[in-house]
PDB file of C-alpha atoms in Angstrom:
ATOM      1  CA  LEU A1418     -21.790  25.456  -3.705  1.00 63.00           C
ATOM      2  CA  LYS A1419     -25.277  24.111  -3.054  1.00 74.00           C
ATOM      3  CA  LEU A1420     -24.408  20.452  -2.528  1.00 77.00           C
ATOM      4  CA  ASP A1421     -25.173  18.914   0.869  1.00 80.00           C
ATOM      5  CA  ARG A1422     -23.201  16.195   2.665  1.00 83.00           C
ATOM      6  CA  LYS A1423     -24.824  13.168   1.017  1.00 84.00           C
ATOM      7  CA  GLN A1424     -24.566  14.716  -2.424  1.00 84.00           C
ATOM      8  CA  VAL A1425     -20.897  15.559  -2.024  1.00 83.00           C
ATOM      9  CA  ILE A1426     -20.000  12.067  -0.807  1.00 85.00           C
ATOM     10  CA  GLN A1427     -21.973  10.448  -3.630  1.00 84.00           C
ATOM     11  CA  GLU A1428     -20.382  12.703  -6.253  1.00 81.00           C
ATOM     12  CA  VAL A1429     -16.892  11.972  -4.907  1.00 79.00           C
ATOM     13  CA  LEU A1430     -17.676   8.250  -4.974  1.00 79.00           C
ATOM     14  CA  ASP A1431     -18.988   8.429  -8.546  1.00 75.00           C
ATOM     15  CA  SER A1432     -15.931  10.371  -9.700  1.00 73.00           C
ATOM     16  CA  GLY A1433     -13.573   7.616  -8.532  1.00 72.00           C
ATOM     17  CA  LEU A1434     -11.243  10.143  -6.934  1.00 75.00           C
ATOM     18  CA  ARG A1435      -8.386   8.896  -4.797  1.00 69.00           C
ATOM     19  CA  GLY A1436      -6.366  10.953  -2.337  1.00 65.00           C
ATOM     20  CA  ARG A1437      -3.340  12.773  -3.739  1.00 63.00           C
ATOM     21  CA  GLY A1438      -1.201  12.407  -0.641  1.00 60.00           C
ATOM     22  CA  GLY A1439       0.548   9.289  -1.938  1.00 59.00           C
ATOM     23  CA  ALA A1440      -1.399   6.281  -0.644  1.00 60.00           C
ATOM     24  CA  GLY A1441      -4.141   6.495  -3.280  1.00 63.00           C
ATOM     25  CA  PHE A1442      -6.847   5.866  -0.659  1.00 68.00           C
ATOM     26  CA  PRO A1443     -10.377   6.332  -2.095  1.00 74.00           C
ATOM     27  CA  THR A1444     -11.433   9.798  -0.959  1.00 78.00           C
ATOM     28  CA  TYR A1445     -15.082   9.061  -0.227  1.00 77.00           C
ATOM     29  CA  ILE A1446     -14.368   6.342   2.370  1.00 82.00           C
ATOM     30  CA  LYS A1447     -12.979   8.799   4.925  1.00 85.00           C
ATOM     31  CA  TYR A1448     -16.212  10.756   4.892  1.00 86.00           C
ATOM     32  CA  GLY A1449     -18.367   7.952   6.214  1.00 83.00           C
ATOM     33  CA  ALA A1450     -17.041   8.710   9.699  1.00 85.00           C
ATOM     34  CA  GLU A1451     -19.279  10.457  12.226  1.00 90.00           C
ATOM     35  CA  GLY A1452     -18.366  12.977  14.909  1.00 92.00           C
ATOM     36  CA  ILE A1453     -15.903  14.902  12.744  1.00 93.00           C
ATOM     37  CA  HIS A1454     -15.387  18.489  13.852  1.00 95.00           C
ATOM     38  CA  THR A1455     -12.505  19.524  11.558  1.00 95.00           C
ATOM     39  CA  VAL A1456     -11.229  18.765   8.070  1.00 95.00           C
ATOM     40  CA  LEU A1457      -7.483  19.380   8.017  1.00 96.00           C
ATOM     41  CA  ILE A1458      -5.995  20.166   4.602  1.00 94.00           C
ATOM     42  CA  ASN A1459      -2.320  19.249   4.444  1.00 92.00           C
ATOM     43  CA  ALA A1460      -0.490  21.833   2.333  1.00 90.00           C
ATOM     44  CA  CYS A1461       2.848  21.376   4.105  1.00 90.00           C
ATOM     45  CA  GLU A1462       4.653  19.097   1.652  1.00 81.00           C
ATOM     46  CA  CYS A1463       6.829  16.943   3.863  1.00 75.00           C
ATOM     47  CA  GLU A1464      10.093  16.810   1.889  1.00 72.00           C
ATOM     48  CA  PRO A1465      12.089  20.077   1.819  1.00 70.00           C
ATOM     49  CA  TYR A1466      12.238  20.628  -1.960  1.00 69.00           C
ATOM     50  CA  LEU A1467       8.669  19.712  -2.925  1.00 74.00           C
ATOM     51  CA  ASN A1468       6.643  22.586  -4.358  1.00 75.00           C
ATOM     52  CA  THR A1469       3.762  20.939  -6.194  1.00 79.00           C
ATOM     53  CA  ASP A1470       1.042  21.913  -3.717  1.00 82.00           C
ATOM     54  CA  PHE A1471       2.483  25.432  -3.567  1.00 85.00           C
ATOM     55  CA  VAL A1472       2.165  25.815  -7.347  1.00 83.00           C
ATOM     56  CA  GLU A1473      -1.241  24.157  -7.578  1.00 86.00           C
ATOM     57  CA  ILE A1474      -2.797  26.303  -4.850  1.00 90.00           C
ATOM     58  CA  LYS A1475      -1.186  29.539  -6.055  1.00 89.00           C
ATOM     59  CA  ASN A1476      -2.401  29.003  -9.610  1.00 89.00           C
ATOM     60  CA  GLN A1477      -5.974  28.044  -8.687  1.00 90.00           C
ATOM     61  CA  VAL A1478      -6.644  29.219  -5.143  1.00 94.00           C
ATOM     62  CA  THR A1479     -10.377  29.761  -5.748  1.00 93.00           C
ATOM     63  CA  THR A1480     -10.817  26.194  -6.957  1.00 92.00           C
ATOM     64  CA  PHE A1481      -8.745  24.980  -4.021  1.00 93.00           C
ATOM     65  CA  LEU A1482     -10.876  26.753  -1.400  1.00 95.00           C
ATOM     66  CA  LYS A1483     -14.090  25.568  -3.046  1.00 94.00           C
ATOM     67  CA  GLY A1484     -12.756  22.030  -2.768  1.00 92.00           C
ATOM     68  CA  VAL A1485     -11.907  22.568   0.901  1.00 94.00           C
ATOM     69  CA  GLU A1486     -15.457  23.773   1.559  1.00 94.00           C
ATOM     70  CA  LEU A1487     -16.917  20.752  -0.249  1.00 92.00           C
ATOM     71  CA  LEU A1488     -14.808  18.405   1.877  1.00 93.00           C
ATOM     72  CA  ARG A1489     -15.931  20.226   5.024  1.00 93.00           C
ATOM     73  CA  ARG A1490     -19.545  19.654   4.025  1.00 92.00           C
ATOM     74  CA  ALA A1491     -18.851  16.000   3.228  1.00 90.00           C
ATOM     75  CA  ALA A1492     -17.524  15.545   6.776  1.00 91.00           C
ATOM     76  CA  ASN A1493     -20.352  17.571   8.344  1.00 91.00           C
ATOM     77  CA  ALA A1494     -17.561  19.409  10.162  1.00 93.00           C
ATOM     78  CA  THR A1495     -17.890  22.794  11.813  1.00 94.00           C
ATOM     79  CA  LYS A1496     -14.691  24.042  10.183  1.00 95.00           C
ATOM     80  CA  ALA A1497     -11.804  23.275   7.879  1.00 96.00           C
ATOM     81  CA  ILE A1498      -8.182  24.212   8.504  1.00 95.00           C
ATOM     82  CA  VAL A1499      -5.622  24.713   5.756  1.00 96.00           C
ATOM     83  CA  ALA A1500      -2.170  24.050   7.203  1.00 94.00           C
ATOM     84  CA  THR A1501       1.020  25.169   5.493  1.00 92.00           C
ATOM     85  CA  LYS A1502       4.584  26.047   6.498  1.00 92.00           C
ATOM     86  CA  LYS A1503       5.408  29.486   7.879  1.00 91.00           C
ATOM     87  CA  THR A1504       8.150  29.853   5.268  1.00 89.00           C
ATOM     88  CA  LYS A1505       5.660  29.694   2.378  1.00 90.00           C
ATOM     89  CA  LYS A1506       4.960  33.419   2.617  1.00 91.00           C
ATOM     90  CA  GLU A1507       3.837  33.855  -0.984  1.00 90.00           C
ATOM     91  CA  LEU A1508       1.371  31.013  -0.627  1.00 91.00           C
ATOM     92  CA  ILE A1509       0.105  32.396   2.694  1.00 93.00           C
ATOM     93  CA  ASP A1510      -0.603  35.764   1.057  1.00 94.00           C
ATOM     94  CA  VAL A1511      -2.455  34.130  -1.832  1.00 93.00           C
ATOM     95  CA  ILE A1512      -4.678  32.117   0.512  1.00 94.00           C
ATOM     96  CA  LYS A1513      -5.330  35.067   2.844  1.00 94.00           C
ATOM     97  CA  ALA A1514      -6.540  37.150  -0.099  1.00 93.00           C
ATOM     98  CA  GLU A1515      -9.338  34.643  -0.794  1.00 92.00           C
ATOM     99  CA  ILE A1516     -10.073  32.856   2.467  1.00 93.00           C
ATOM    100  CA  GLY A1517     -12.250  35.693   3.766  1.00 91.00           C
ATOM    101  CA  ASN A1518     -14.989  34.502   1.393  1.00 92.00           C
ATOM    102  CA  TYR A1519     -15.331  31.269   3.404  1.00 92.00           C
ATOM    103  CA  GLU A1520     -16.430  31.742   6.999  1.00 91.00           C
ATOM    104  CA  ASN A1521     -15.754  28.120   7.985  1.00 94.00           C
ATOM    105  CA  ILE A1522     -12.193  27.843   6.632  1.00 95.00           C
ATOM    106  CA  GLU A1523      -9.129  28.879   8.649  1.00 94.00           C
ATOM    107  CA  LEU A1524      -5.445  29.157   7.755  1.00 95.00           C
ATOM    108  CA  LYS A1525      -2.897  27.664  10.144  1.00 93.00           C
ATOM    109  CA  THR A1526       0.877  27.891   9.770  1.00 92.00           C
ATOM    110  CA  VAL A1527       3.382  25.460  11.276  1.00 91.00           C
ATOM    111  CA  LYS A1528       7.151  25.452  11.654  1.00 90.00           C
ATOM    112  CA  ASP A1529       9.172  24.389   8.634  1.00 87.00           C
ATOM    113  CA  VAL A1530      10.697  21.391  10.400  1.00 85.00           C
ATOM    114  CA  TYR A1531      10.869  17.911   8.871  1.00 83.00           C
ATOM    115  CA  PRO A1532       8.547  15.982   8.840  1.00 82.00           C
ATOM    116  CA  ALA A1533       5.967  18.772   9.126  1.00 83.00           C
ATOM    117  CA  GLY A1534       3.814  17.245   6.381  1.00 83.00           C
ATOM    118  CA  TRP A1535       3.557  13.782   7.953  1.00 85.00           C
ATOM    119  CA  GLU A1536      -0.061  13.298   8.970  1.00 87.00           C
ATOM    120  CA  ARG A1537       0.575  12.393  12.607  1.00 90.00           C
ATOM    121  CA  THR A1538       3.114  15.197  13.053  1.00 91.00           C
ATOM    122  CA  LEU A1539       0.817  17.734  11.425  1.00 92.00           C
ATOM    123  CA  ILE A1540      -2.108  16.800  13.660  1.00 93.00           C
ATOM    124  CA  TRP A1541       0.087  17.150  16.733  1.00 92.00           C
ATOM    125  CA  ASN A1542       1.349  20.550  15.587  1.00 92.00           C
ATOM    126  CA  VAL A1543      -2.181  21.824  14.918  1.00 92.00           C
ATOM    127  CA  PHE A1544      -4.252  20.163  17.668  1.00 93.00           C
ATOM    128  CA  LYS A1545      -1.649  18.913  20.164  1.00 92.00           C
ATOM    129  CA  LYS A1546      -3.409  15.547  20.133  1.00 92.00           C
ATOM    130  CA  ASP A1547      -2.414  11.988  19.248  1.00 91.00           C
ATOM    131  CA  TYR A1548      -4.439   8.986  18.062  1.00 91.00           C
ATOM    132  CA  LYS A1549      -4.031   5.217  17.739  1.00 90.00           C
ATOM    133  CA  ALA A1550      -4.929   4.384  14.144  1.00 88.00           C
ATOM    134  CA  LEU A1551      -6.929   7.074  12.339  1.00 89.00           C
ATOM    135  CA  PRO A1552      -7.351  10.843  12.811  1.00 90.00           C
ATOM    136  CA  SER A1553     -11.129  10.342  12.893  1.00 91.00           C
ATOM    137  CA  GLU A1554     -10.646   9.006  16.443  1.00 92.00           C
ATOM    138  CA  ILE A1555     -10.107  12.599  17.555  1.00 94.00           C
ATOM    139  CA  GLY A1556     -12.717  14.076  15.216  1.00 94.00           C
ATOM    140  CA  VAL A1557     -10.395  15.013  12.351  1.00 95.00           C
ATOM    141  CA  ILE A1558     -10.166  14.046   8.687  1.00 92.00           C
ATOM    142  CA  VAL A1559      -6.963  14.862   6.804  1.00 92.00           C
ATOM    143  CA  ASN A1560      -6.736  15.365   3.044  1.00 90.00           C
ATOM    144  CA  ASN A1561      -3.976  16.558   0.763  1.00 89.00           C
ATOM    145  CA  ALA A1562      -4.283  20.043  -0.771  1.00 89.00           C
ATOM    146  CA  ASP A1563      -4.322  18.634  -4.298  1.00 86.00           C
ATOM    147  CA  THR A1564      -7.203  16.355  -3.293  1.00 87.00           C
ATOM    148  CA  ALA A1565      -9.296  19.429  -2.509  1.00 90.00           C
ATOM    149  CA  ILE A1566      -8.546  20.848  -5.963  1.00 89.00           C
ATOM    150  CA  ALA A1567      -9.427  17.545  -7.621  1.00 86.00           C
ATOM    151  CA  VAL A1568     -12.723  17.371  -5.711  1.00 87.00           C
ATOM    152  CA  ALA A1569     -13.720  20.868  -6.813  1.00 88.00           C
ATOM    153  CA  LYS A1570     -12.883  20.134 -10.442  1.00 87.00           C
ATOM    154  CA  ALA A1571     -14.770  16.851 -10.410  1.00 83.00           C
ATOM    155  CA  LEU A1572     -17.896  18.115  -8.647  1.00 84.00           C
ATOM    156  CA  LEU A1573     -18.186  21.671  -9.954  1.00 81.00           C
ATOM    157  CA  ASP A1574     -16.591  21.447 -13.390  1.00 76.00           C
ATOM    158  CA  GLY A1575     -17.224  17.779 -14.165  1.00 71.00           C
ATOM    159  CA  THR A1576     -13.573  17.253 -15.048  1.00 65.00           C
ATOM    160  CA  PRO A1577     -11.963  14.718 -12.698  1.00 56.00           C
ATOM    161  CA  GLU A1578      -8.275  14.396 -13.507  1.00 53.00           C
ATOM    162  CA  GLN A1579      -8.353  10.668 -12.908  1.00 48.00           C
ATOM    163  CA  ALA A1580      -9.464   7.754 -14.989  1.00 41.00           C
ATOM    164  CA  LEU A1581      -8.397   4.193 -15.789  1.00 37.00           C
ATOM    165  CA  TYR A1582      -9.663   2.407 -12.655  1.00 39.00           C
ATOM    166  CA  GLY A1583      -9.029   5.414 -10.412  1.00 41.00           C
ATOM    167  CA  PHE A1584      -5.315   5.714 -11.124  1.00 41.00           C
ATOM    168  CA  LEU A1585      -3.871   9.201 -11.432  1.00 45.00           C
ATOM    169  CA  LEU A1586      -3.043  10.074 -15.024  1.00 47.00           C
ATOM    170  CA  LYS A1587      -1.965  13.682 -14.564  1.00 55.00           C
ATOM    171  CA  HIS A1588       0.085  15.341 -11.869  1.00 57.00           C
ATOM    172  CA  ILE A1589       2.540  18.189 -11.373  1.00 62.00           C
ATOM    173  CA  VAL A1590       5.979  17.060 -10.182  1.00 59.00           C
ATOM    174  CA  SER A1591       8.889  18.880  -8.528  1.00 57.00           C
ATOM    175  CA  ILE A1592      12.275  18.725 -10.245  1.00 56.00           C
ATOM    176  CA  THR A1593      15.000  19.748  -7.817  1.00 55.00           C
ATOM    177  CA  GLU A1594      18.113  19.126  -9.931  1.00 52.00           C
ATOM    178  CA  MET A1595      19.622  21.624 -12.342  1.00 47.00           C
ATOM    179  CA  VAL A1596      18.285  20.611 -15.749  1.00 47.00           C
ATOM    180  CA  LYS A1597      19.552  23.349 -18.074  1.00 48.00           C
ATOM    181  CA  SER A1598      22.964  21.746 -18.397  1.00 48.00           C
ATOM    182  CA  GLY A1599      21.535  18.348 -19.197  1.00 46.00           C
ATOM    183  CA  LYS A1600      23.371  16.816 -16.242  1.00 46.00           C
ATOM    184  CA  GLU A1601      20.621  14.252 -15.830  1.00 43.00           C
ATOM    185  CA  PHE A1602      21.928  12.269 -18.813  1.00 46.00           C
ATOM    186  CA  PRO A1603      24.892  10.742 -16.930  1.00 49.00           C
ATOM    187  CA  TYR A1604      22.686  10.039 -13.918  1.00 48.00           C
ATOM    188  CA  ALA A1605      20.046   8.390 -16.063  1.00 49.00           C
ATOM    189  CA  LEU A1606      22.568   6.292 -17.970  1.00 51.00           C
ATOM    190  CA  PHE A1607      24.308   5.316 -14.736  1.00 51.00           C
ATOM    191  CA  PHE A1608      21.028   4.235 -13.169  1.00 51.00           C
ATOM    192  CA  ILE A1609      19.964   2.157 -16.171  1.00 52.00           C
ATOM    193  CA  SER A1610      23.446   0.595 -16.353  1.00 54.00           C
ATOM    194  CA  TYR A1611      23.250  -0.204 -12.651  1.00 53.00           C
ATOM    195  CA  VAL A1612      19.853  -1.869 -13.164  1.00 54.00           C
ATOM    196  CA  LEU A1613      21.201  -4.036 -15.973  1.00 55.00           C
ATOM    197  CA  PHE A1614      24.329  -4.924 -14.024  1.00 55.00           C
ATOM    198  CA  LYS A1615      22.346  -5.872 -10.938  1.00 54.00           C
ATOM    199  CA  SER A1616      19.969  -8.037 -12.961  1.00 53.00           C
ATOM    200  CA  THR A1617      22.793  -9.748 -14.842  1.00 56.00           C
ATOM    201  CA  ALA A1618      24.747 -10.318 -11.630  1.00 55.00           C
ATOM    202  CA  SER A1619      21.698 -11.872  -9.988  1.00 53.00           C
ATOM    203  CA  PHE A1620      21.305 -14.233 -12.926  1.00 52.00           C
ATOM    204  CA  PHE A1621      24.905 -15.456 -12.922  1.00 55.00           C
ATOM    205  CA  ILE A1622      25.080 -15.778  -9.131  1.00 53.00           C
ATOM    206  CA  LEU A1623      21.979 -17.961  -9.100  1.00 52.00           C
ATOM    207  CA  LEU A1624      23.230 -19.913 -12.100  1.00 53.00           C
ATOM    208  CA  PHE A1625      26.554 -20.583 -10.352  1.00 55.00           C
ATOM    209  CA  ILE A1626      25.099 -21.462  -6.943  1.00 52.00           C
ATOM    210  CA  VAL A1627      22.109 -23.454  -8.143  1.00 50.00           C
ATOM    211  CA  PRO A1628      23.008 -24.860 -11.592  1.00 52.00           C
ATOM    212  CA  LYS A1629      20.055 -27.237 -11.620  1.00 53.00           C
ATOM    213  CA  LEU A1630      17.675 -24.311 -11.384  1.00 55.00           C
ATOM    214  CA  TYR A1631      19.013 -22.415 -14.389  1.00 56.00           C
ATOM    215  CA  VAL A1632      15.546 -22.063 -15.880  1.00 61.00           C
ATOM    216  CA  LEU A1633      14.314 -20.437 -12.682  1.00 60.00           C
ATOM    217  CA  SER A1634      17.425 -18.254 -12.675  1.00 60.00           C
ATOM    218  CA  LEU A1635      16.744 -17.138 -16.227  1.00 65.00           C
ATOM    219  CA  ILE A1636      13.125 -16.315 -15.408  1.00 67.00           C
ATOM    220  CA  LEU A1637      14.223 -14.358 -12.351  1.00 64.00           C
ATOM    221  CA  PHE A1638      16.788 -12.470 -14.400  1.00 66.00           C
ATOM    222  CA  LEU A1639      14.248 -11.513 -17.046  1.00 71.00           C
ATOM    223  CA  TYR A1640      11.763 -10.468 -14.392  1.00 68.00           C
ATOM    224  CA  LEU A1641      14.309  -8.276 -12.594  1.00 68.00           C
ATOM    225  CA  ALA A1642      15.608  -6.767 -15.811  1.00 69.00           C
ATOM    226  CA  LEU A1643      12.186  -5.920 -17.227  1.00 71.00           C
ATOM    227  CA  SER A1644      10.690  -4.645 -13.979  1.00 67.00           C
ATOM    228  CA  LEU A1645      13.682  -2.478 -13.114  1.00 66.00           C
ATOM    229  CA  ILE A1646      14.026  -1.095 -16.642  1.00 69.00           C
ATOM    230  CA  PHE A1647      10.315  -0.301 -16.653  1.00 66.00           C
ATOM    231  CA  SER A1648      10.698   1.470 -13.312  1.00 63.00           C
ATOM    232  CA  ALA A1649      13.657   3.440 -14.645  1.00 62.00           C
ATOM    233  CA  ILE A1650      11.670   4.549 -17.689  1.00 65.00           C
ATOM    234  CA  ILE A1651       8.687   5.623 -15.585  1.00 59.00           C
ATOM    235  CA  TYR A1652      10.763   7.685 -13.160  1.00 57.00           C
ATOM    236  CA  LEU A1653      13.407   9.072 -15.498  1.00 60.00           C
ATOM    237  CA  ALA A1654      11.517   9.683 -18.742  1.00 61.00           C
ATOM    238  CA  PRO A1655      10.090  13.073 -17.676  1.00 58.00           C
ATOM    239  CA  VAL A1656      13.508  14.289 -16.489  1.00 56.00           C
ATOM    240  CA  ILE A1657      15.262  13.076 -19.643  1.00 59.00           C
ATOM    241  CA  ALA A1658      12.625  14.677 -21.879  1.00 59.00           C
ATOM    242  CA  LEU A1659      12.921  17.979 -20.024  1.00 56.00           C
ATOM    243  CA  SER A1660      16.714  17.811 -20.190  1.00 55.00           C
ATOM    244  CA  ILE A1661      16.597  17.319 -23.966  1.00 58.00           C
ATOM    245  CA  SER A1662      14.198  20.203 -24.486  1.00 55.00           C
ATOM    246  CA  LEU A1663      16.265  22.588 -22.332  1.00 52.00           C
ATOM    247  CA  THR A1664      19.636  21.456 -23.677  1.00 52.00           C
ATOM    248  CA  PHE A1665      18.723  21.980 -27.318  1.00 52.00           C
ATOM    249  CA  SER A1666      16.403  24.937 -26.899  1.00 49.00           C
TER     250      SER A1666
END
């Protein structure tokens, strides 16, 4: 890990990496701030049944901690804190076994109370401070745990897991339903049927209320139908595929 602050920021910029916390904010932009004393890595996973960060860190903890150190250097911060829930005991043990190799990285645990993973809540739980708009106002930068892993892979291995204008093309997801029985099939079919019904109903309601605008109604119907069906495919395809493989395996 011989990269200095300017090199890390430039490499992150060149890689096109975006934060993995959900907003897709370009990672490098945060690190233009001055006066940062701490990089806070959010490994809390806000919703109760999410386990993606848990799995990612457990399976590649060395890569994760290297990424945390790189982000600390990018911020010119004196330390980095990895925050996770107290209930994640297996994850805590995995991190503790490796964190001793990094003198500027600390592990902090917080109560498993919703919404522990929300940025503002997490900062309050760790620092007991609030801010108006951005955490940088109090000298803190927050990044998702998976962002740290992506940074390490991009800068040290040359394998950023993003492409196509910075959009994420690969990610681990949590599946919280029982999938062995294939119970997702009725849910999936119900959802798609609901989408079609809602689109068709919208079309006929508009056609009845505004008969002179039937062309507009038809366009609106097609737009709703296509967009909602596309959304259903995007969100349900992985679950349906997994259900098929488990049902017939």
